[in-house]
Coordinates of C-alpha atoms and ligand atoms in Angstrom, one line a residue:
X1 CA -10.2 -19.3 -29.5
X2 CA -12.1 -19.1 -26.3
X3 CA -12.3 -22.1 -24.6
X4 CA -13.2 -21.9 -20.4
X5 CA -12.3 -25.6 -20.5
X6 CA -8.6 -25.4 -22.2
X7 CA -5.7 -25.5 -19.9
X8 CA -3.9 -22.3 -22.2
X9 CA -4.1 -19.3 -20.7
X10 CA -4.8 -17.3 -24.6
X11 CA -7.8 -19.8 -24.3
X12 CA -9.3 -19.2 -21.0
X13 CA -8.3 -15.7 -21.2
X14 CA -8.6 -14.7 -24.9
X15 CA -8.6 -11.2 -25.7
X16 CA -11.0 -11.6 -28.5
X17 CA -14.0 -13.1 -26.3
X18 CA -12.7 -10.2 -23.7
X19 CA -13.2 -7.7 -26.8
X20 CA -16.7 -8.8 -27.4
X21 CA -17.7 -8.9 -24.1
X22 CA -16.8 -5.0 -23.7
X23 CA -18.7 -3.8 -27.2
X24 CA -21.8 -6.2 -25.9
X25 CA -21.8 -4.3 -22.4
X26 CA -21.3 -0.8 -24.5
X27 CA -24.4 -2.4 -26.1
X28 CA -26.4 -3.0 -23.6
X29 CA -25.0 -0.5 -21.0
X30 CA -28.5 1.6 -21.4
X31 CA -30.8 -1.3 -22.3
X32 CA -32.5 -1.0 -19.0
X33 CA -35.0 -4.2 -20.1
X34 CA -32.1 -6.6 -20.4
X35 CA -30.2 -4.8 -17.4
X36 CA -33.2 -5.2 -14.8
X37 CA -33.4 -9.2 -16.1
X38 CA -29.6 -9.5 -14.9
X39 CA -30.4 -7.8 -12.1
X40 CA -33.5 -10.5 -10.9
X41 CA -31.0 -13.1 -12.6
X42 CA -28.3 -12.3 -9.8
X43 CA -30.6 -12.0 -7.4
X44 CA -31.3 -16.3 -7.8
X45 CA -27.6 -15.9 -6.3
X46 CA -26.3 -18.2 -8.6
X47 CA -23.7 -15.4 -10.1
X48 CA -23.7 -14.2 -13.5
X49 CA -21.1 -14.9 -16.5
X50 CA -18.3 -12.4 -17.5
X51 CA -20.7 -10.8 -20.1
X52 CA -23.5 -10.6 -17.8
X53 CA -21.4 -8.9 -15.1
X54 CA -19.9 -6.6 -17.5
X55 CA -23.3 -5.3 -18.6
X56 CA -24.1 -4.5 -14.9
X57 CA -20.8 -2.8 -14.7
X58 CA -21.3 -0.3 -17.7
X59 CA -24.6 1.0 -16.9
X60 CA -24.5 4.0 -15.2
X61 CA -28.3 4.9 -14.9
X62 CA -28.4 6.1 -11.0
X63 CA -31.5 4.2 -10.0
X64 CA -30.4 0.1 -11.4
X65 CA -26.6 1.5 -10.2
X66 CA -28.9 1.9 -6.7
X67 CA -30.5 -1.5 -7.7
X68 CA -26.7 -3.3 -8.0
X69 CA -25.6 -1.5 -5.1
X70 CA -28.8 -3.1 -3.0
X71 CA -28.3 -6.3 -4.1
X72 CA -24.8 -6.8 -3.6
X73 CA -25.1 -5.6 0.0
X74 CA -28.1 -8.3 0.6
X75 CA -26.0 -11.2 -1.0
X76 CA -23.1 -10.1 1.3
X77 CA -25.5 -10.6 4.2
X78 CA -26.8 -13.4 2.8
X79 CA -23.4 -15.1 1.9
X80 CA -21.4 -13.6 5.3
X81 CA -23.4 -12.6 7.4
X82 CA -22.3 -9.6 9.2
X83 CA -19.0 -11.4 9.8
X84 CA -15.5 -10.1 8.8
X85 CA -12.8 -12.6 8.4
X86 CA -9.1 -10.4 9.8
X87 CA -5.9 -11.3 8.7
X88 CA -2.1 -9.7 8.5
X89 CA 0.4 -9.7 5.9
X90 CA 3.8 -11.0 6.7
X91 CA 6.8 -9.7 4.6
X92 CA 9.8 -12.2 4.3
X93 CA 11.8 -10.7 1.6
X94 CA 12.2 -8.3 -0.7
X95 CA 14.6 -9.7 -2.5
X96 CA 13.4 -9.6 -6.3
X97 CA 14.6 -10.4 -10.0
X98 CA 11.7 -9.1 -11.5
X99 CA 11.2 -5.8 -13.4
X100 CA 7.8 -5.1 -12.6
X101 CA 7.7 -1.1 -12.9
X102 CA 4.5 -0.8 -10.8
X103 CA 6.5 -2.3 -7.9
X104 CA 9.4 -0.6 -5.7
X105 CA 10.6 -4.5 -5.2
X106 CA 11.9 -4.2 -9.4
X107 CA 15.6 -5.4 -9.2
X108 CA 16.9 -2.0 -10.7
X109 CA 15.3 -0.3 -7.5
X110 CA 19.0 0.3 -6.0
X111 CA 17.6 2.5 -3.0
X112 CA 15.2 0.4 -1.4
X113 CA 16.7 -1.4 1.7
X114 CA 16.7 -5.6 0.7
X115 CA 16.2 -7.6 3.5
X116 CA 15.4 -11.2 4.2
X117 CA 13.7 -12.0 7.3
X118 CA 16.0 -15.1 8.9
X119 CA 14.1 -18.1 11.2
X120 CA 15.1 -16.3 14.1
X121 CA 13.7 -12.9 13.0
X122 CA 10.4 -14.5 11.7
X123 CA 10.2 -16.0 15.3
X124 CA 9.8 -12.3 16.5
X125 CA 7.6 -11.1 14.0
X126 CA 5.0 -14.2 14.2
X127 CA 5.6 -13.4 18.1
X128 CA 4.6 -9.5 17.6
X129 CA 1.9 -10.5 15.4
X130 CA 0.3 -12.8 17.7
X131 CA 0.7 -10.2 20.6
X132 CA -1.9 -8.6 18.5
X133 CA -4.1 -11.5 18.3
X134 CA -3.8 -12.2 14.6
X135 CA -3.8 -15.6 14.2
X136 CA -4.1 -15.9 10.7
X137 CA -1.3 -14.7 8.0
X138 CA -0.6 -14.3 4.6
X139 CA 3.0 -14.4 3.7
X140 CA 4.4 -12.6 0.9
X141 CA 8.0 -11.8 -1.1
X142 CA 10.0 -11.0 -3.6
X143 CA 11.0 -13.5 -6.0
X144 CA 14.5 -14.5 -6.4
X145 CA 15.4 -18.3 -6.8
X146 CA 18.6 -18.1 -5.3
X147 CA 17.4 -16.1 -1.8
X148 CA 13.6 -16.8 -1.3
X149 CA 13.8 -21.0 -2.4
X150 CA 10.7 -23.0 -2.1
X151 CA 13.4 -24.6 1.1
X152 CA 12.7 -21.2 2.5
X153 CA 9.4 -21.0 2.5
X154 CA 8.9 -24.6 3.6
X155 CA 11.2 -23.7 6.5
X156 CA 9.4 -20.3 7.3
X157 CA 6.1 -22.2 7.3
X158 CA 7.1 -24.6 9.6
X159 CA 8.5 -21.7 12.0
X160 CA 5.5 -20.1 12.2
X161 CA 3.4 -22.8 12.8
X162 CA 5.4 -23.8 15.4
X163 CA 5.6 -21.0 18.1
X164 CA 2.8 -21.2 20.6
X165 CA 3.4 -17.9 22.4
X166 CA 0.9 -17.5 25.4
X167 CA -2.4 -18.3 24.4
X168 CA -1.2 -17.3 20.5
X169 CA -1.2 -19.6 17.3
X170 CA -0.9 -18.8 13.7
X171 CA -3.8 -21.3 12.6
X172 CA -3.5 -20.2 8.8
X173 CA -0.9 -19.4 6.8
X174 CA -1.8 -18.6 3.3
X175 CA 0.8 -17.3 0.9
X176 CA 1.2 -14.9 -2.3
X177 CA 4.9 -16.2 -3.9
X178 CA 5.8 -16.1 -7.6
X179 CA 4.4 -18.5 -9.6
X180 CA 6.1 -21.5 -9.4
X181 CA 6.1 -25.8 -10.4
X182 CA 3.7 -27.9 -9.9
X183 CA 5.7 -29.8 -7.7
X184 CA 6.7 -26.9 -5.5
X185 CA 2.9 -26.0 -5.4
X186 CA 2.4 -29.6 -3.8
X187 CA 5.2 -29.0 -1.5
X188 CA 3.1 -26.1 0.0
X189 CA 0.6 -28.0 0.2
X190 CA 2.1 -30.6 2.5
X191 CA 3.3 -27.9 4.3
X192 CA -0.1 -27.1 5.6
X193 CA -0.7 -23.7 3.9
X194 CA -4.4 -22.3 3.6
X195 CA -4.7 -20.4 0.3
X196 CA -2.3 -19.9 -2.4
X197 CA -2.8 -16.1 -3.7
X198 CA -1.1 -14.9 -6.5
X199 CA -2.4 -11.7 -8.1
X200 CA -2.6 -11.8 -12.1
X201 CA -1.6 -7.7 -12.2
X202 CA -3.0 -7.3 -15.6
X203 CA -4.9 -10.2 -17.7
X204 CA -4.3 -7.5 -21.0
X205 CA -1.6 -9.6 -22.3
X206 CA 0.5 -6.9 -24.5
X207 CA -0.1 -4.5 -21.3
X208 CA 1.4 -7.6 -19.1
X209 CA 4.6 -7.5 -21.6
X210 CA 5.2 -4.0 -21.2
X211 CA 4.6 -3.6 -17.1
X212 CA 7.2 -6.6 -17.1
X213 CA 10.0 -6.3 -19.3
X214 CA 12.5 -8.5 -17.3
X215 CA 12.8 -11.5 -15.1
X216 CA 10.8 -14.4 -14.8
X217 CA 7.4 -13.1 -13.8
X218 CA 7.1 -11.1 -17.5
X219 CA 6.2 -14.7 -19.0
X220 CA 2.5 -13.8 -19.3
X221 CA 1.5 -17.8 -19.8
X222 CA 3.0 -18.8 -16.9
X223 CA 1.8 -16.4 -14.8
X224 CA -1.6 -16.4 -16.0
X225 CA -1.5 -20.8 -15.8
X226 CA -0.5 -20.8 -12.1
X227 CA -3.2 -21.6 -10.5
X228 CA -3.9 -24.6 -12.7
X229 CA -0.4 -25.9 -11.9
X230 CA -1.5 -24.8 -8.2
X231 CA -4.6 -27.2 -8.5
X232 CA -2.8 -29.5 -10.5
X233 CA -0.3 -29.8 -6.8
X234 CA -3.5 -30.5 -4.6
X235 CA -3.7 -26.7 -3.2
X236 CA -7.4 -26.5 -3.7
X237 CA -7.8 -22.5 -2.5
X238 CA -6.5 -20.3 -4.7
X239 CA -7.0 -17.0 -4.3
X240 CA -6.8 -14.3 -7.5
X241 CA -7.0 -10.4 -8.1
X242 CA -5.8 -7.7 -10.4
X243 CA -3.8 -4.4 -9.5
X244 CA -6.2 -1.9 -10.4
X245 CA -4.6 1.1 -12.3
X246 CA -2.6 -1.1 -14.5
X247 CA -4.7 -1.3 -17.1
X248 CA -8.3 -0.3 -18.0
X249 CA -10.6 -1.8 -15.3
X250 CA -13.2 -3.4 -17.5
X251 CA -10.8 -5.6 -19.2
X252 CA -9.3 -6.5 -15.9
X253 CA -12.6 -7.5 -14.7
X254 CA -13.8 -9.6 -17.3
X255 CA -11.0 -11.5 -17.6
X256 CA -10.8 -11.8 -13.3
X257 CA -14.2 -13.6 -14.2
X258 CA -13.5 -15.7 -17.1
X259 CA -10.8 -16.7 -14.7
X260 CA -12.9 -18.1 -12.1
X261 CA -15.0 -19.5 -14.4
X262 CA -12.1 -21.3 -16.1
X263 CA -11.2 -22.6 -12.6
X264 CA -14.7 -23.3 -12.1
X265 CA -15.1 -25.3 -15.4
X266 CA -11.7 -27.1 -15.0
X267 CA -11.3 -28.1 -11.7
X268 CA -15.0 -27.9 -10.4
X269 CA -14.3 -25.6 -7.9
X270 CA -13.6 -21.8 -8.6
X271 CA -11.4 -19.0 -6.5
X272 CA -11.5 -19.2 -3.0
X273 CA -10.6 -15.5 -2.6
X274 CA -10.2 -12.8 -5.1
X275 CA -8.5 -9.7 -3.9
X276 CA -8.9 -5.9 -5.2
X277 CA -6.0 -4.0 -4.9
X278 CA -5.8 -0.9 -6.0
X279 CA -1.8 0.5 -7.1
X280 CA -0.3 3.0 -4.8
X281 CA 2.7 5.1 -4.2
X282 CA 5.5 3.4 -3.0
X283 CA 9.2 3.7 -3.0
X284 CA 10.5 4.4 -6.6
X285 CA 6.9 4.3 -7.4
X286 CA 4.9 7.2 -8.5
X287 CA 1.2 5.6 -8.9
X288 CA 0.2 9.0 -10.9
X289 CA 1.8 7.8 -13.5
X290 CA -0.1 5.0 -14.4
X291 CA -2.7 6.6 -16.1
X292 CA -5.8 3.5 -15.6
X293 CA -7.2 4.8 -11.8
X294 CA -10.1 4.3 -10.9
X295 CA -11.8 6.5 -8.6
X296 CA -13.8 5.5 -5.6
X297 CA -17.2 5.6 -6.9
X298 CA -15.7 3.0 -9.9
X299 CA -13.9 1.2 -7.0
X300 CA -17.3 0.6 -5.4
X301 CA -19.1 -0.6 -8.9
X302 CA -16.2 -3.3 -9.1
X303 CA -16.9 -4.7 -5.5
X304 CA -20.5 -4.4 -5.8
X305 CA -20.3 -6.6 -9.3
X306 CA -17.7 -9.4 -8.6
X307 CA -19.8 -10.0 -5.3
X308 CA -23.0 -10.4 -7.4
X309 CA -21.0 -12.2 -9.9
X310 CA -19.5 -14.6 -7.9
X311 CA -21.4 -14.6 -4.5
X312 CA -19.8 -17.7 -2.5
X313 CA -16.5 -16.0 -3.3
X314 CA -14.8 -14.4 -0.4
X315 CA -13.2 -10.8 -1.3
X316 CA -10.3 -9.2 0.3
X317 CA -9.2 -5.7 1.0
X318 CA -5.9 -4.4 2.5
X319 CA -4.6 -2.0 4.0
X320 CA -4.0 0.1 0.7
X321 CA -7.6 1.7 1.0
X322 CA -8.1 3.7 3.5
X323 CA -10.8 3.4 6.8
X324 CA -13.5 5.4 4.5
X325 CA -13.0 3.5 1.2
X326 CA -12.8 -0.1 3.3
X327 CA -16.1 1.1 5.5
X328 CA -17.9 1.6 1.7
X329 CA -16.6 -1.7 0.4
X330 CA -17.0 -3.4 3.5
X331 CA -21.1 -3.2 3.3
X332 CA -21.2 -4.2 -0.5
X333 CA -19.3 -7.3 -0.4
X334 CA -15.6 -7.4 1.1
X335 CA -15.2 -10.5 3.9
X336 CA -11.7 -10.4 4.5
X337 CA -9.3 -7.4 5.6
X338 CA -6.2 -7.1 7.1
X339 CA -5.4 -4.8 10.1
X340 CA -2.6 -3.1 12.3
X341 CA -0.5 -4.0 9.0
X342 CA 3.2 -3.3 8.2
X343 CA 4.3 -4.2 4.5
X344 CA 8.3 -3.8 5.3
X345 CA 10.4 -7.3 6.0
X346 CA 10.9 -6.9 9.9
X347 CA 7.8 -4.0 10.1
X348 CA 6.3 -5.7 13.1
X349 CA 9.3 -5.6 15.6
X350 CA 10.9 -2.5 15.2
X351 CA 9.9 0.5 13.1
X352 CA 12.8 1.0 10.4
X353 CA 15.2 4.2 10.6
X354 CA 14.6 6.6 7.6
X355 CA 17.6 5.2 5.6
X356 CA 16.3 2.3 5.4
X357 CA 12.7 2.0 4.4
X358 CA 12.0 -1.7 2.9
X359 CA 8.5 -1.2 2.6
X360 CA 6.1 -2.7 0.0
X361 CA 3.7 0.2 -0.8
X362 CA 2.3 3.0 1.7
X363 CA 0.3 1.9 3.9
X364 CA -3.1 4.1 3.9
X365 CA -5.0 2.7 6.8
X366 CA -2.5 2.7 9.5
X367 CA -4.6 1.9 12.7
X368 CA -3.9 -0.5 15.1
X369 CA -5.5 -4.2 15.3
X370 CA -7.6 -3.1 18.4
X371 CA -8.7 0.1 16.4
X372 CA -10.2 -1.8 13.5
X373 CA -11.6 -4.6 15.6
X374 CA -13.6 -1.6 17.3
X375 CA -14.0 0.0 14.3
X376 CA -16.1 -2.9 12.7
X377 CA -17.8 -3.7 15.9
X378 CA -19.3 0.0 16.0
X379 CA -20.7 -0.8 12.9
X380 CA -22.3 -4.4 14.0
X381 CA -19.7 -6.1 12.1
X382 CA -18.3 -9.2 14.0
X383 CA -14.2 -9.6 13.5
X384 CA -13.7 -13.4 12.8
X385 CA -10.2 -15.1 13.7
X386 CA -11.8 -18.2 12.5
X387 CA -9.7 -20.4 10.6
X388 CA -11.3 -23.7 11.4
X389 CA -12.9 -24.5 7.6
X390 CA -9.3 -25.2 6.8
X391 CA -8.3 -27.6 9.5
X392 CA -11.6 -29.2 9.7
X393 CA -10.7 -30.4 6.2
X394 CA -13.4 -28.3 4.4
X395 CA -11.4 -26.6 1.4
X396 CA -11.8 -26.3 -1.9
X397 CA -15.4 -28.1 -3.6
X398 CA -16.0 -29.3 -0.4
X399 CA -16.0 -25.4 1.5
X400 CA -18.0 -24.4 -2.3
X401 CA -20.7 -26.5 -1.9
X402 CA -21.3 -26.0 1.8
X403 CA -21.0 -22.1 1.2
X404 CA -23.6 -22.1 -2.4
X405 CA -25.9 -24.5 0.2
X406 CA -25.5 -21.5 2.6
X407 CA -25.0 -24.1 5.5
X408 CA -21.5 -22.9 6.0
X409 CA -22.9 -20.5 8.1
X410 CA -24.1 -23.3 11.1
X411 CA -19.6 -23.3 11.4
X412 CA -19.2 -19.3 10.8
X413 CA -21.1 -18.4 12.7
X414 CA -20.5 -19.8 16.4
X415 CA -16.8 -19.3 15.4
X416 CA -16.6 -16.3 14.8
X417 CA -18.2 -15.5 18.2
X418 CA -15.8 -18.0 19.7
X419 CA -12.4 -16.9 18.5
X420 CA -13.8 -13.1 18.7
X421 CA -14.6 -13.7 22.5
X422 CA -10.8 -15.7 22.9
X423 CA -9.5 -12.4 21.6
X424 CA -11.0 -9.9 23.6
X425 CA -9.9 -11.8 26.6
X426 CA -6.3 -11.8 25.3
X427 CA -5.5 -9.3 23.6
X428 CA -8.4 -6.1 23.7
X429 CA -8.2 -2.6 25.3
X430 CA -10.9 -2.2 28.0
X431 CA -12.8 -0.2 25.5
X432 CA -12.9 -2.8 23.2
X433 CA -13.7 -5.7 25.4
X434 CA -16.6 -3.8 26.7
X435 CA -18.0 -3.4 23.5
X436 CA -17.2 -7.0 22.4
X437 CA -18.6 -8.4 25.4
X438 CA -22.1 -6.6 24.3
X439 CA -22.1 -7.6 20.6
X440 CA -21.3 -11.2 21.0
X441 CA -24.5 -11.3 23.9
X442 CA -26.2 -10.3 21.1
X443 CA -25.4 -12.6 18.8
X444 CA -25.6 -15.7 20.6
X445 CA -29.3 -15.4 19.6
X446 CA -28.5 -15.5 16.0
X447 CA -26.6 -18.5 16.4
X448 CA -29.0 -20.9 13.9
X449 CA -30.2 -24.1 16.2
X450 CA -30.9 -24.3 19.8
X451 CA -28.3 -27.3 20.0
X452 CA -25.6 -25.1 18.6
X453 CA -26.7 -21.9 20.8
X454 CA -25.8 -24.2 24.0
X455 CA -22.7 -25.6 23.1
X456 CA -21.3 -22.2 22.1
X457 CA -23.2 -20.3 25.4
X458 CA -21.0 -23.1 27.1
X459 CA -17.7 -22.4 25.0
X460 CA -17.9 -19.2 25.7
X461 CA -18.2 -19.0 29.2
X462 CA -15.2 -21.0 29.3
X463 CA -13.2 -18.7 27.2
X464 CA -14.5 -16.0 29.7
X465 CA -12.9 -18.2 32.8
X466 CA -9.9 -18.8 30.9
X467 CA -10.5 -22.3 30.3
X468 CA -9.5 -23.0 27.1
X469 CA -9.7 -25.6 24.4
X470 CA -9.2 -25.4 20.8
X471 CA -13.1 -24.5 20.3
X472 CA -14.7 -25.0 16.7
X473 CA -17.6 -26.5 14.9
Ligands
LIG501 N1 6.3 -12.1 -5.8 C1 4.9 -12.4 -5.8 C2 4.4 -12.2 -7.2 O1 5.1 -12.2 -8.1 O2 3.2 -12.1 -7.4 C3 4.2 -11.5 -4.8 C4 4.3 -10.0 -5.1 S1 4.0 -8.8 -3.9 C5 4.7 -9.2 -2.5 C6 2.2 -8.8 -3.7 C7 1.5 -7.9 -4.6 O3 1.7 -6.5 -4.3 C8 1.7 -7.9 -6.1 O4 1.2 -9.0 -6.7 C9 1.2 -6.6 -6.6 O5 -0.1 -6.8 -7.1 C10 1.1 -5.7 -5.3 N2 1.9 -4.5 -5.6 C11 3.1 -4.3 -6.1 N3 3.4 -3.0 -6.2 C12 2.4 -2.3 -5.7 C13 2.1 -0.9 -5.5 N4 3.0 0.0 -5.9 N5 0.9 -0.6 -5.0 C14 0.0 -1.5 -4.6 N6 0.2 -2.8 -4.7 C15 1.4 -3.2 -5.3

């Protein structure tokens, strides 16, 4: 029975309400009367349920698509401003039990070079990374309880928060491991980790069974509870998504909904992040033969929805979309991307010989850092190496409410200009710096109170003299 309050995941998630909701947007997916009413509905930017969402997402008449489209972008804006939140994956191991067959990691996968990155390796690559002037990570693996413990991860946290490499710092380390205890989710937690993200792959529970025959991850409740147990162990951002290709995308996204809502309902506060991937080719992998991908146009309708859905939620795109796709996405509601990224354990260091490849998936936008951080300030866009919500203490309900109030944007604001300006100093070509240099003169004046506008005028010409303090509102 459907039940957004129950802590079982064939509750929160049941396939019968999911059913419903899909014959009720097939409904309704040309009732232009009730479609324009969700459309002024979202536009309160108080987010719509599941079915409402769903609705949106199965009307194809051009002009309320256009409509959708519209509104998503001015919620974006509205929600985000014109800021863009960079990050970089960080591959520890590929060492894996599972049998995921979407995933070259799958323990029959015998060609696939296995490595685990050792304290002394992940030194280099948190070094490398912050040569690029990332200073924010998310940390991802394999799962095998004998190779990649939750002692491993502890001790890999503390590593990287430790090295203070020139003016560098890894200020945020989120991290996307298999599911786990409740107790090991509280363990990250006193670690000092942002967001715990673990993609649900599928919410189609016979489809889950089938694209995970073996291994621990192919127990479909425990999966799909995880972030419950995660909330349960204090970590109060969670971050969710679905592969896309899988299975059929409107299943995947009304349950991605009824997820957050369930979060929402349960623990007051709902996803911090949800994330779309989209399956590609990869080692062993041949994403053709899936036979649920979506094309770009559908790709679009999916960002456009969740961010009218769920507006305060941020949304996160990697490196598996290429510069056109993420430039489309970007406008209509992504807040989060990764850049200059390598998926293979060791990637950042060294390129790896032929013989032995250990990459993830292919990666299809391959620029560097520098490129992208140009890239997005061609197009007005201001790259963020913000991570002070989290060490300021506002997480979780606390970040929510601040974000639904729209207030959050009095922090974001000044520091994304701040920690923008500290890397253009560091770490920017000329090119980049010069362009930089422009944009954030610009956008002083958009800073929202006089008060504010000094103190980060102030900030800023110290960054520029090289005087630097850890600078955040
Ligand atoms: N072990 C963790 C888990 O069980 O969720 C993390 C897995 S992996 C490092 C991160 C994500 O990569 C997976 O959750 C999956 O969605 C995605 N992934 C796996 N194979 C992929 C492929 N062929 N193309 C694109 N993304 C893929």
């Amino acid at each position: 029975m459907y039940d957004v309050n129950s802590k079982h995941a064939e509750d929160f998630i049941n396939h019968e309400e999911i059913l419903e909701t899909l014959a009720y947007a097939d409904e309704n997916k040309d009732n232009l009367e009730l479609i324009e009413q969700l459309v002024e509905k979202a536009a309160l930017r108080k987010g719509l349920s599941h079915r409402e969402a769903s609705v949106l997402l199965a009307c194809s008449d051009k002009a309320m698509n256009e409509k959708i489209f519209k509104l998503a972008e001015q919620i974006k804006k509205d929600f985000y401003g014109n800021r863009i939140v960079m990050f970089a994956p960080l591959y520890l191991s590929n060492y894996c039990i599972n049998g995921c067959t979407y995933c070259p990691y799958h323990a029959k996968n015998k060609h696939i070079a296995r490595k685990q990155l050792s304290q002394d390796e992940i030194r280099k690559e948190v070094i490398a990374l912050q040569d690029m002037g990332h200073k924010r990570l998310a940390l991802e693996a394999g799962e095998h309880p004998t190779l990649n413990t939750m002692d491993y991860y502890l001790k890999s946290i503390e590593t990287i928060y430790s090295i203070k490499h020139k003016n560098g710092a890894i200020r945020r380390v989120n991290i996307n491991i298999a599911a786990t205890t409740v107790d090991n989710y509280r363990l990250l937690k006193e670690a000092g980790i942002g967001t715990y993200i673990l993609f649900q792959e599928t919410y189609h529970k016979e489809g889950y069974k089938q694209l995970h025959p073996t291994g621990p991850k192919s127990d479909y409740t425990y999966h799909t509870e995880a972030m419950d147990r995660a909330m349960e162990g204090g970590i109060d951002d969670v971050g969710v998504g679905v592969l896309f290709g899988l299975d059929k995308y409107r299943y995947e996204f009304a349950g991605l909904l009824m997820h957050a809502e369930h979060l929402e309902a349960a623990f007051g506060v709902g996803p911090h992040t949800i994330s779309v991937p989209r399956l590609r080719d990869a080692d062993d992998i041949d994403s053709s033969s899936f036979k649920n991908g979506i094309d770009d146009d559908t790709f679009a309708k999916i960002v456009a929805c969740i961010r009218i859905a769920v507006p305060y939620t941020g949304m996160i795109i990697s490196t598996r979309e290429s510069q056109k796709v993420r430039e489309r996405v970007l406008h209509l509601g992504i807040s989060q991307i990764s850049g200059g990224s390598r998926t293979s354990v060791g990637g950042y260091c060294e390129p790896e010989p032929e013989n032995e490849k250990s990459e993830q998936f292919d990666v299809i936008d391959s620029r560097t850092l520098d490129e992208v951080v140009q890239w997005l300030m061609r197009m007005e866009y201001i790259p963020s190496f913000c991570t002070a919500c989290y060490r300021e203490g506002r997480t979780g309900d606390r970040f929510m409410s601040l974000c639904k109030s729209g207030q959050i944007q009095n922090c974001c604001h000044p520091n994304a200009l701040m920690t923008l300006q500290e890397y253009l100093m560091d770490y920017a070509s000329p090119e980049t710096k010069a362009l930089g240099d422009q944009l954030i003169d610009k956008e002083i004046l958009n800073v929202p109170n006089e008060k504010a506008r000094s103190i980060v005028t102030e900030n800023l010409r110290l960054i520029r003299e090289n005087n630097r303090r850890d600078f955040r509102f």
